[in-house]
Structures are given as C-alpha cells and as structure tokens.
Coordinates of C-alpha atoms in Angstrom, one line a residue:
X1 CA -64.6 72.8 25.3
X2 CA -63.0 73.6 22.0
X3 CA -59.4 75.3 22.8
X4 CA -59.9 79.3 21.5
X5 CA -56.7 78.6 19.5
X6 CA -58.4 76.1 17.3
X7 CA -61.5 74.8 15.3
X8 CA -62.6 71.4 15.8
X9 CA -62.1 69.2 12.6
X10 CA -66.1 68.5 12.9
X11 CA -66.7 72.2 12.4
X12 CA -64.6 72.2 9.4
X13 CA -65.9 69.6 7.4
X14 CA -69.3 68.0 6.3
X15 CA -70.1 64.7 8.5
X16 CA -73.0 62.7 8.9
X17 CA -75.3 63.5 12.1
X18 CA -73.9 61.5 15.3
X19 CA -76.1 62.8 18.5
X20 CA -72.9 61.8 20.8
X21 CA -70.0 63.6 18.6
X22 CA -71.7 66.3 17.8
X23 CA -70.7 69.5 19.3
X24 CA -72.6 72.8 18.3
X25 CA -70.6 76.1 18.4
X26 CA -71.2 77.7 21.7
X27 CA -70.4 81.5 23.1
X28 CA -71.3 81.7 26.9
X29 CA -68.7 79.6 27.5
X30 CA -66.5 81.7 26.0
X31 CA -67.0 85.1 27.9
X32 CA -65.1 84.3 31.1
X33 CA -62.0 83.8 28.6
X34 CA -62.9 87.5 27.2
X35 CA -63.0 88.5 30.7
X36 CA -59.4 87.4 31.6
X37 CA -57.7 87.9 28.6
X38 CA -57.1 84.3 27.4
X39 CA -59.2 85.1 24.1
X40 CA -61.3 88.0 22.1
X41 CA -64.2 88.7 20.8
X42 CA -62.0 88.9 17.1
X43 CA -60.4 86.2 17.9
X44 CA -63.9 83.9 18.4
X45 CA -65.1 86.1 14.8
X46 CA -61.7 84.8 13.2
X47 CA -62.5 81.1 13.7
X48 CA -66.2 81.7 12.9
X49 CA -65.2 83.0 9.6
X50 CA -62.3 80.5 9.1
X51 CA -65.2 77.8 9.7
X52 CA -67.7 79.8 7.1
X53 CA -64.6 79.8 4.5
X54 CA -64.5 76.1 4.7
X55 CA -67.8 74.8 4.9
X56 CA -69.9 77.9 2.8
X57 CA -69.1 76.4 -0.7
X58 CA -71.4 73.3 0.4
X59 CA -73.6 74.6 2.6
X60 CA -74.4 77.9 0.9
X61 CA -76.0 79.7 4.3
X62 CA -75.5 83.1 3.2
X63 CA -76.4 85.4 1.0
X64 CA -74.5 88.4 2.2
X65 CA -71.3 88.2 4.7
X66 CA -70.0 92.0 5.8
X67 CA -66.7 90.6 7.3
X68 CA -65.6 94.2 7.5
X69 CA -68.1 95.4 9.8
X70 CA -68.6 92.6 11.9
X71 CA -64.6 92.7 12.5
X72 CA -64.8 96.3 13.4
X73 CA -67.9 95.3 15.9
X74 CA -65.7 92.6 17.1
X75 CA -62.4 95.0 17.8
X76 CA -64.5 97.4 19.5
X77 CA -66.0 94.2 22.1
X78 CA -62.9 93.3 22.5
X79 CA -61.9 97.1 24.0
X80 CA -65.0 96.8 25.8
X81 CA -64.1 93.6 27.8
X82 CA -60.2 94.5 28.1
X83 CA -61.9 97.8 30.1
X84 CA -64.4 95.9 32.1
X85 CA -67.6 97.4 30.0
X86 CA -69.4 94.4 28.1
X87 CA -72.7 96.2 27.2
X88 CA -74.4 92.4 27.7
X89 CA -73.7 88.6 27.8
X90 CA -74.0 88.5 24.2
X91 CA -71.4 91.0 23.5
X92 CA -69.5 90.0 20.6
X93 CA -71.2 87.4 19.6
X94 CA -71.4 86.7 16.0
X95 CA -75.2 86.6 14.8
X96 CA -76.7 85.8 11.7
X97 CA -79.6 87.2 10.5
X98 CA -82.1 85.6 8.4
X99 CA -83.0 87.7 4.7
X100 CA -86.0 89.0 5.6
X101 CA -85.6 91.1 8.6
X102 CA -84.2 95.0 7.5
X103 CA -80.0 95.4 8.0
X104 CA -79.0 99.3 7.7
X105 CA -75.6 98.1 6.4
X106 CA -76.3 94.8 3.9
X107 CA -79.3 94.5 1.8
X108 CA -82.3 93.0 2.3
X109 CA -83.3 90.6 -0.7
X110 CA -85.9 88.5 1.1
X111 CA -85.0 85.0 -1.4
X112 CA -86.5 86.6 -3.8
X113 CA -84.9 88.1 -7.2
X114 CA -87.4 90.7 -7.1
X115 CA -85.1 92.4 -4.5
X116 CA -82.3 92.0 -5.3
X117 CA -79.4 94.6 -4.3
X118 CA -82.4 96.4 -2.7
X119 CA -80.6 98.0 1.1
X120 CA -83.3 100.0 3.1
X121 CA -80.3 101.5 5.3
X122 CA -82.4 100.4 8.2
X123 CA -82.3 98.5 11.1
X124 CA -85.5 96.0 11.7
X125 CA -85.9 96.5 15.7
X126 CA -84.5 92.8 16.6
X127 CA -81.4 93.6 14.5
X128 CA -81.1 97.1 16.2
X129 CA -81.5 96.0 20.1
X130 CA -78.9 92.9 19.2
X131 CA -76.5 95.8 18.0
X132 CA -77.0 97.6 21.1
X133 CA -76.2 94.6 23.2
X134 CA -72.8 94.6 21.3
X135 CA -73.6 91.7 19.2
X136 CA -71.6 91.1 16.4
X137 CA -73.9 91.2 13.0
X138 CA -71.7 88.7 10.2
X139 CA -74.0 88.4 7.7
X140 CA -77.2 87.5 6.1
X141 CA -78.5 84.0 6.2
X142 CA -80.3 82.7 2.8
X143 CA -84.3 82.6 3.4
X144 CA -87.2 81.0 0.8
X145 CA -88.8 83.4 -1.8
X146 CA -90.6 86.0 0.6
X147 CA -90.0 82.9 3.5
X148 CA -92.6 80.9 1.6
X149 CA -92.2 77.6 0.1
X150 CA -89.7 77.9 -2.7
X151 CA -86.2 76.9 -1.5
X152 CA -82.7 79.1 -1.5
X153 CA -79.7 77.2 -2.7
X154 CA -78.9 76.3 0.9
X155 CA -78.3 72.3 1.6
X156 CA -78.2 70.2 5.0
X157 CA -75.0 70.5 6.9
X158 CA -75.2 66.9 7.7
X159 CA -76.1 65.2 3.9
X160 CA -75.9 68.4 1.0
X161 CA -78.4 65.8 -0.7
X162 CA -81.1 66.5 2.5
X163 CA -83.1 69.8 2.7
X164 CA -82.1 72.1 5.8
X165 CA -85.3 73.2 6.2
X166 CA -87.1 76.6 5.6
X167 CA -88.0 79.4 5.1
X168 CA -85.2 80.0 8.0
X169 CA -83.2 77.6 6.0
X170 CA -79.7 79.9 6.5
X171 CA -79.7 80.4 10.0
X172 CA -80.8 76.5 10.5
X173 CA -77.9 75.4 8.6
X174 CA -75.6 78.3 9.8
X175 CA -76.0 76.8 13.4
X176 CA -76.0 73.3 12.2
X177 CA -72.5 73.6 10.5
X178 CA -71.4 75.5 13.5
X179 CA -70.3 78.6 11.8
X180 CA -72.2 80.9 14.0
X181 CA -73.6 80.4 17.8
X182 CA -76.8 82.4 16.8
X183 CA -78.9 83.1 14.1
X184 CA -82.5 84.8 13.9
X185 CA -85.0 83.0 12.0
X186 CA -88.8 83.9 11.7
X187 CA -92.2 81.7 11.6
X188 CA -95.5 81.8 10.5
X189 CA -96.4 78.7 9.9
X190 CA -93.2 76.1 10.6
X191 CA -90.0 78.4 10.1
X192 CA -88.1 78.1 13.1
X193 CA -89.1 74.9 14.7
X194 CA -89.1 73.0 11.6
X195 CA -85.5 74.0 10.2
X196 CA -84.0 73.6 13.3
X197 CA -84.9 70.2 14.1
X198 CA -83.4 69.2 10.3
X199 CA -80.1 70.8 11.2
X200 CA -79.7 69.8 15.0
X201 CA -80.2 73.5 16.7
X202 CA -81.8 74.1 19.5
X203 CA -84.3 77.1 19.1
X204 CA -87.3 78.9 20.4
X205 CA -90.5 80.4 18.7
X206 CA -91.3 82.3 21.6
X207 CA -94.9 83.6 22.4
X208 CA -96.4 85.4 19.7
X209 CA -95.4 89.3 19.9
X210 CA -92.9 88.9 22.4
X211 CA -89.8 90.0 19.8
X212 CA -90.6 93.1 17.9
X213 CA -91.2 92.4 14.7
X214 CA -90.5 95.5 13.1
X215 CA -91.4 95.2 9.5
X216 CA -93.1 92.1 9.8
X217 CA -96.4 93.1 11.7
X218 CA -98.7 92.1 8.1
X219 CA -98.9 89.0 9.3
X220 CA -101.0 88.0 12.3
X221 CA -99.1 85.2 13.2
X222 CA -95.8 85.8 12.6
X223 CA -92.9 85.2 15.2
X224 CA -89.4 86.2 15.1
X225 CA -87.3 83.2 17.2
X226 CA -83.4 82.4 18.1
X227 CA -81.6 79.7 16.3
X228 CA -78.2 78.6 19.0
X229 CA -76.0 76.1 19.6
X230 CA -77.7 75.7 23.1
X231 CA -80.3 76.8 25.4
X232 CA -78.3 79.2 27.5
X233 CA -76.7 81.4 24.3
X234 CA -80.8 80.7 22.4
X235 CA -82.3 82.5 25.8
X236 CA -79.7 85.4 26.5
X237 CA -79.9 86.5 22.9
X238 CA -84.1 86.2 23.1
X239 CA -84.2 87.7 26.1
X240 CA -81.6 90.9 25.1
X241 CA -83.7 91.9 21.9
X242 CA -86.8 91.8 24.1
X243 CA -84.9 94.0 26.9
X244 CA -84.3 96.8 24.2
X245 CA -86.9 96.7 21.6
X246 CA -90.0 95.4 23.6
X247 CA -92.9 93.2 21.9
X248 CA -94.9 93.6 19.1
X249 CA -97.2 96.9 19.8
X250 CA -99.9 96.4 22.1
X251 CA -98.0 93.2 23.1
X252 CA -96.4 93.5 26.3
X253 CA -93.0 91.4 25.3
X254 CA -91.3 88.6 27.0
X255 CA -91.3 87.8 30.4
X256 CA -88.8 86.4 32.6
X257 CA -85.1 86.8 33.6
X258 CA -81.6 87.9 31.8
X259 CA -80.1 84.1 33.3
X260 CA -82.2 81.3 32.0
X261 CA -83.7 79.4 35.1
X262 CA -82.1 76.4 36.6
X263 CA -83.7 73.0 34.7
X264 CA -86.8 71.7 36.2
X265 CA -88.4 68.6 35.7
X266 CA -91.9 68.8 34.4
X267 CA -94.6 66.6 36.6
X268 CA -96.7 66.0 33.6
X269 CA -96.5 66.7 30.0
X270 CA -99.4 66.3 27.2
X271 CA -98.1 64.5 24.0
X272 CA -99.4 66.2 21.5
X273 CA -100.1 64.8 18.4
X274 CA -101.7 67.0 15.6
X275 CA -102.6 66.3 11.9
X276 CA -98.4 65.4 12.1
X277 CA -99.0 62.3 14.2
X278 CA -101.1 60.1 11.2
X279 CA -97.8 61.1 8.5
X280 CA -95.3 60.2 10.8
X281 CA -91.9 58.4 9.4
X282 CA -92.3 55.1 11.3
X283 CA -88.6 55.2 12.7
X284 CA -89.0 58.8 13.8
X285 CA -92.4 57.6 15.7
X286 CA -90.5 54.4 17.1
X287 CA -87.9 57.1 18.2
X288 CA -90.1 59.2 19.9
X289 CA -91.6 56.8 21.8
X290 CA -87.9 56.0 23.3
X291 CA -87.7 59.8 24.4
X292 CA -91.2 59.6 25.9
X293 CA -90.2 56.0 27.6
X294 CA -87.2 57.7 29.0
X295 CA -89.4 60.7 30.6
X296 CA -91.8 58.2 32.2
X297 CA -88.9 56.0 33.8
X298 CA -87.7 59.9 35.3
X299 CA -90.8 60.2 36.8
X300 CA -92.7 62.6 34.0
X301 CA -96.7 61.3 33.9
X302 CA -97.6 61.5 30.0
X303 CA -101.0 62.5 28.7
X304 CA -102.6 61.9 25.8
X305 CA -105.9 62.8 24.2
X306 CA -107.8 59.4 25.2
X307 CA -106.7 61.0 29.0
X308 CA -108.9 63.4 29.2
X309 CA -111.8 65.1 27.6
X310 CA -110.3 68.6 27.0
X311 CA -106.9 67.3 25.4
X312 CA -109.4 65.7 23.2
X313 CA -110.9 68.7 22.5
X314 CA -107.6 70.5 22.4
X315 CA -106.4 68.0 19.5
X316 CA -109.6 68.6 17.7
X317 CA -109.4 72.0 17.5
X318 CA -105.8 72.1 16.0
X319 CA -106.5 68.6 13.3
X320 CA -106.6 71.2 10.4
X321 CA -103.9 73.7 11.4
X322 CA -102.1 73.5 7.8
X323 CA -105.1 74.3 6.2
X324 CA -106.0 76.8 8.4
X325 CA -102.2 78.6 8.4
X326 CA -102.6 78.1 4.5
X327 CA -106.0 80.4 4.5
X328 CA -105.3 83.0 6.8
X329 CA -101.2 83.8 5.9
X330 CA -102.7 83.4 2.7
X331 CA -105.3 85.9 2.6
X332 CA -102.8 88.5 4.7
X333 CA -100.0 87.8 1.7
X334 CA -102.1 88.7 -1.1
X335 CA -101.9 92.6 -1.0
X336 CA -97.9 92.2 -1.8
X337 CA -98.4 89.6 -4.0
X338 CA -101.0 91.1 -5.9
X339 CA -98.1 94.3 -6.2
X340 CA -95.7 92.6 -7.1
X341 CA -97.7 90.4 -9.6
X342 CA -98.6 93.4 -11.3
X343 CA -94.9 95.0 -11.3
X344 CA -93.1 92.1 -12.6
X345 CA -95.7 89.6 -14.1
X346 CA -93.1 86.6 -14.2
X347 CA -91.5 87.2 -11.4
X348 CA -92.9 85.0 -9.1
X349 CA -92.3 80.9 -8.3
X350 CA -95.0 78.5 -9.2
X351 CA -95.6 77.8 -5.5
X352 CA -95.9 81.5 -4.9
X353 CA -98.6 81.9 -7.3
X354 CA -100.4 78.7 -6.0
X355 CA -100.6 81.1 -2.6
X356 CA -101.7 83.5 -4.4
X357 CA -104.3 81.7 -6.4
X358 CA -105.8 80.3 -3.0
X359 CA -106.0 83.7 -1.4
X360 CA -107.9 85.0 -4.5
X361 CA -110.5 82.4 -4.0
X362 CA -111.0 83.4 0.0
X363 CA -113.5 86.1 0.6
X364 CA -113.5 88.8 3.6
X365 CA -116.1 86.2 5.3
X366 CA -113.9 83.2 5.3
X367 CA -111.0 85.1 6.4
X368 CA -113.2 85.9 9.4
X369 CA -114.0 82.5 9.9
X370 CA -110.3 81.2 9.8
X371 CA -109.5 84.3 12.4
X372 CA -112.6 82.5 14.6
X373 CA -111.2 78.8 14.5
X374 CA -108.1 79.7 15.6
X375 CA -109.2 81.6 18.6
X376 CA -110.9 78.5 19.4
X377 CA -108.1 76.7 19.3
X378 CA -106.2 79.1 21.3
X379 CA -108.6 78.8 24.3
X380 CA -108.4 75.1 23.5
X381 CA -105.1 75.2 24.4
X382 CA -105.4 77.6 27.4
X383 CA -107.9 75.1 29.0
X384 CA -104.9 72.5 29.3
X385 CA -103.4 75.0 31.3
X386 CA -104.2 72.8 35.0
X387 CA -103.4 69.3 33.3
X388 CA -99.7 69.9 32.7
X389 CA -96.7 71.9 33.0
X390 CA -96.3 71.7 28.7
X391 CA -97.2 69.6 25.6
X392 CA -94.0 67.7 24.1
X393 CA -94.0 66.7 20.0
X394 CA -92.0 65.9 17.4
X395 CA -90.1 69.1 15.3
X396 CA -91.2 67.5 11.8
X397 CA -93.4 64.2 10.4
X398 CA -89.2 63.2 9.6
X399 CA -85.8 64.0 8.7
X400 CA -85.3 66.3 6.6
X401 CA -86.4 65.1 3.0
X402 CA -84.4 65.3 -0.2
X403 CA -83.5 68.7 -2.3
X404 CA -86.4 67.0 -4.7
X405 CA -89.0 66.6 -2.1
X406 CA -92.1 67.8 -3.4
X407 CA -95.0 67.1 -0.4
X408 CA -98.4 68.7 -1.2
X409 CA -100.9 70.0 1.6
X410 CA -104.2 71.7 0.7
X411 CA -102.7 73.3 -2.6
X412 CA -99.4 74.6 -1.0
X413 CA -96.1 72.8 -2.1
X414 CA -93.7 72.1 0.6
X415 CA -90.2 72.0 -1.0
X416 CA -88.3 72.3 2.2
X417 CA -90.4 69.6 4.5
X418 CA -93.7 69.0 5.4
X419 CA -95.0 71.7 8.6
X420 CA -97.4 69.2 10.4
X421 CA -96.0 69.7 14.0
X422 CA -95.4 73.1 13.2
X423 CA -98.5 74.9 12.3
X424 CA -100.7 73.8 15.5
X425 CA -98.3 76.1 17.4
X426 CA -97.8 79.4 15.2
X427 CA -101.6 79.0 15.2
X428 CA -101.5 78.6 19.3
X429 CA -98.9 81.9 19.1
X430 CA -97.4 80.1 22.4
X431 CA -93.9 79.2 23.1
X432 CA -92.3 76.3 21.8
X433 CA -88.5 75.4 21.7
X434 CA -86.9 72.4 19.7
X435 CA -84.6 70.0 20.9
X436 CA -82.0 67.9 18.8
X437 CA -83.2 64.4 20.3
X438 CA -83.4 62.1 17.5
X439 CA -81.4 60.9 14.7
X440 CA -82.8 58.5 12.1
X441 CA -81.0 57.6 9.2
X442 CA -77.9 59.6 10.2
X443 CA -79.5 63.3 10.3
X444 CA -81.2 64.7 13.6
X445 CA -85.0 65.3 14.3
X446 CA -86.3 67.3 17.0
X447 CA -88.2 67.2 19.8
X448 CA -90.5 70.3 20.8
X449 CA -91.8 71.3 24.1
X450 CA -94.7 73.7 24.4
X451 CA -95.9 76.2 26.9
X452 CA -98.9 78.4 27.2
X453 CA -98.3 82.2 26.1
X454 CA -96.2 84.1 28.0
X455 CA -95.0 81.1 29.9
X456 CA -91.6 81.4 27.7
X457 CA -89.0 81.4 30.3
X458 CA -90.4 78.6 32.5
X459 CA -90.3 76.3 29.4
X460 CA -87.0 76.8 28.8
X461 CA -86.3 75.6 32.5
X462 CA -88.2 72.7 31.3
X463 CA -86.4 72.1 28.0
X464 CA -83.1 72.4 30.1
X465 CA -84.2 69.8 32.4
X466 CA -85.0 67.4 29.6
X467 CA -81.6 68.3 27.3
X468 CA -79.7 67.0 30.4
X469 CA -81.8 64.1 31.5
X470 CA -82.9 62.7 27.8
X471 CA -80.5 60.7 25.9
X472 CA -80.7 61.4 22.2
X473 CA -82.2 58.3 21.0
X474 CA -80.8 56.6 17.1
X475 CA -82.6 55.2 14.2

C-alpha cells in the first residue's frame, strides 16, 4: 500500500506496462485511514491532483478539471468522517466523469466542437446519486466526437504512441495513469470493455438499464459502466449510483449487495469466441490460451462451441454483431445527426458522416429486422444459462493499436481499436467486467467474463475469484 504521505514514482511518470509492478490507484483501502485520522479525504484529492499535474501533459485525459469544487467536496468528507457521518463507502472519492454524461457545474462538450463551452447546469442521474454518496467529482474525462469513432487527443498511459481506447478513452487512461480510482465511462457498442483492457483497468458494463442513463436513453443499447483501479472500488461505486438513482425506466436496476461478494470459483465457463476470435493478434490468442490453461489446471471445465449444440447456436447468433451494432446505433443516431448536419454543414468528422451515410440507407423495415436478430441472440444467450456459471473472452482482437490505426468494419472506421469482443455483449445487454490479464508487447489486454442479465453481482464474485487465482500471463 502506497504511504498517504506520498505518490509512487510509477504514478508519476509514463512506464511501459509490467503486469507484476503495476499498481493501480486504489480508495477502499484508504477509508479506514479516513476513519482514524491518519489521512483525508483532501489529502487523497491532493495527491490525485499532484499525479494529474504530472502526467496530464502526455496523457491528455481531461477536458475539464474543477479543482475548486472537488476540493471543497473533499473538505466537507473530510468533516464528515472526523464526525463519524460518511454518507457511503465511496465518500470522497475522486471520480471522473466521461464528456458525455450532463455535470451542473462543468460543461458538457461531448468530443465534439459543436459543443463547445455548452454547460446545461444539470446533473445526468449517475453524476447526481455519485454526489449524494459524497463522491468527489474532479473533472471531465475526454470522450470521441459524440462517443463515436473519431478520437480525442488522449494517448495510452503506457506507450503515448498506442491508442487508449474509446469512446471512454479519458476515464480508460485516467485509471490507467492512476490519477483517479474511478471514472464513468459509457458503451454502446465497445466503450467500456474495450478502453479498459488498452489501459489495464478493471471495469464493468453492467446489465443493460441497470445505471440510469439519464440523458442517454436514445439509444437502445447503451450502458453507462465504472472504470477502477480494482473490483472492490468498480462495484461500491456501481452499486451506490444504482442505490440512488435506480435503472433505466421500466428497468428495475441492479441487483445485489453494497459489499461485493466473497470470490467464487466458477465450475464451468463457455469460451466465447465471436467474429473477434478469426482477427485475433496471434500473441494475444497464444496468451489467452495460458489464462484459460491456468483455469483448467484450478479445476474450471471450459466449453466451447464444438461442446454443445446451443453454444453453437449461441456463437451463430452473435458472428455479425459489428454489423448489427453498426445498423441499429446507426439508425437511432441519425435524428441528431441529421440536426446537427443541417446547423453546422461542416461540422462533422468524416467517420461521423460515414454513420450517417449508412443510417440514411436503412429503412424503418430493416431497422426492425436488426431489433429482431438481436433478440435472437439474446435468448441465444439465455439458453446457455444451465451449461455454465459465465462465458470468458478477450477485451479486444489486441493491444491497443497505434494513434494512426485506421481498421475498417462494414463502412465504420475504428480509430481507437477494433470492437470485435465488444459488440456481442452490448448487443446481449448482459454483464460483462474486464480484467487486466495480459500483456503483449509491453501494454495490457484484457480478459472479460460474462454473465446473464441481472446476474451482475454474482459475476463479480467470479471475476474476483479469477483476479486472485489467474496469473497475468506476458507476450
């Protein structure tokens, strides 16, 4: 444990990704100290911001920092644990918030020029329930235009050359650089997962509706999810927005307990594969198979789709999940785009209007059928439910790719990594949480387990079981 008087050289500076030296930023651990005395909740913002200072000019996570507020917020945690009165376990803890998502006190530019300066005074309802936990809101974290495809200026915490990710490319590298123990991020097609395997986080899309989304309900699949330093600060701060603000409407939020359950070891698991398998960096593949190997030698029975007839089907119905995220976010973006299109003609990326030409093309009819695959594919993924406790997969095809990357699917450019493993589950709207398991090439990859809907807090148990008994493997 780092000593509250100082801040790890690690943190500091930029290094190369070393599974066994790294050491994420972490705030559980810290809360007994608050408790006795021995350190603050201003105190633990101090070195967050002394780390930000340092490592920001490379980095670039942020587009907005309100060190005056989030001081005062801090102060007034501090008087609340010096009189016995935390309002939570995440009391004065420093949270990020990605640049989409509404903040009554910084504005709300979305990556996007278009909105620039634009401050809606409002609260989106994960932002508000983390402020009435006592959380401690530092900034905003730098998103892709609209959280699409076309990057931020943000780079990788571990090689400035290397992509972090996106569209939650800010909070990724945020957590990553260990400037921050938490950060929200959102996904509709690989957002969270993705991001945070590039940048070694561990983080949860949880099920589908179970965080309000506030002013995100246009689209139909997106989720908003908890970047962290580890599982226990990535469930507390899940499970305290969904204590105060509830689900999505007409969803009934997330279940499960204000403690993350004990770690327990999964009797079977179901490799899935997706369209990701087939485009698979071979050293990332060779590396996955040393984190299943080490699951089977613990006693985990692995299943794949040659196992049995309905994982078959299950991986069948997901094979085109790009394409079918592509049509469907697609066809649910165009009423903005087609505003702001006609408000500022030239306003727009290239990649944007790529979306936008696509969408343009889909009639009411094929929208429909889109909506119809992937309820197939969600009971798909429901029959699995008496095979195995979860489905385990790779975070991303590979590390993350150069600034320059350029990877094409179905007419969408992906300037910030390639969502194959990703899109299967935003489609599934189930639970998935990544773990930093794999470097190759001296940056991480993740691993992601997967429950069925709803079954959010029971894979966490699982995902704790396999953080302690996995050893990252090296490429």
């Amino acid at each position: 444990m780092t000593p509250p008087e100082t801040v790890s050289e690690t943190a500091m500076s930029a290094s190369t990704y070393d599974p066994a030296g790294f050491r994420p930023l972490t705030f559980h651990d810290a809360v007994p100290r608050f408790a006795e005395g021995s350190d603050t909740p201003r105190a633990y913002l101090e070195r967050c911001l002394d780390v930000i200072a340092a490592r920001e000019p490379v980095v670039r996570a942020w587009v907005t920092l309100n060190e005056g507020g989030a001081r005062a917020a801090a102060d007034a945690a501090t008087a609340r644990y010096k009189a016995g009165r935390p309002l939570s376990p995440i009391d004065g803890m420093p949270v990020g918030i990605k640049d989409i998502l509404q903040t009554k006190d910084m504005p709300t530019e979305q990556g996007s020029p278009l909105f620039k300066g634009v401050q809606t005074k409002t609260d989106s309802a994960s932002v508000l329930a983390l402020r009435q936990a006592g959380a401690v809101i530092i900034g905003k974290t730098v998103t892709t235009e609209l959280g699409m495809s076309h990057p931020g200026p943000t780079t990788n915490p571990f090689n400035p050359a290397h992509t972090p990710g996106g569209s939650s490319s800010g909070s990724a590298a945020a957590i990553g650089a260990a400037m921050v123990p938490a950060a929200l991020g959102t996904q509709v097609v690989g957002s969270i997962i993705r991001p945070a395997g590039f940048c070694a986080n561990t983080a949860i899309k949880p099920t589908f509706g179970a965080i309000h989304r506030g002013e995100r309900l246009g689209f139909s699949q997106s989720h908003i999810g908890v970047h962290a330093g580890c599982l226990e600060d990535m469930w507390r701060v899940t499970f305290e927005m969904a204590r105060r603000s509830g689900g999505d409407p007409g969803h009934p939020g997330l279940f499960g307990e204000a403690t993350p359950r004990p770690p327990v070891r999964p009797a079977r698991l179901i490799v899935m594969e997706s369209e990701g398998w087939a485009m698979t960096d071979g050293l990332v593949a060779d590396a996955f198979e040393g984190v299943l190997r080490q699951l089977r030698d613990a006693g985990v029975t692995l299943l794949r789709r040659t196992d049995d007839a309905l994982i078959a089907a299950f991986e069948e119905a997901i094979a085109e999940s790009l394409a079918l995220c592509r049509d469907i976010c697609g066809y649910e973006l165009r009423w903005t785009l087609e505003n702001l299109v006609e408000r500022f003609p030239t306003g727009l990326s290239d990649s944007m209007m790529s979306r936008l030409d696509l969408a343009r093309a889909m009639s009411i009819d094929d929208y429909r059928h889109a909506l119809r695959r992937r309820e197939a594919a969600q009971q798909a993924l429901a029959a699995l439910s008496p095979l195995a406790d979860g489905l385990i997969s790779l975070s991303s095809v590979g590390p993350a790719p150069v600034m320059e990357n350029t990877a094409k699917d179905s007419g969408v450019t992906h300037t910030t990594g390639l969502p194959a493993y990703n899109a299967a589950t935003s489609v599934l709207g189930c639970p998935s949480i990544t773990l930093p398991l794999i470097a190759v090439d001296r940056l991480p990859v993740g691993v992601q387990v997967i429950g069925q809907r709803h079954h959010d807090a029971a894979l966490t148990a699982t995902a704790g079981w396999i953080a302690q008994h996995v050893q990252p493997e090296s490429r």
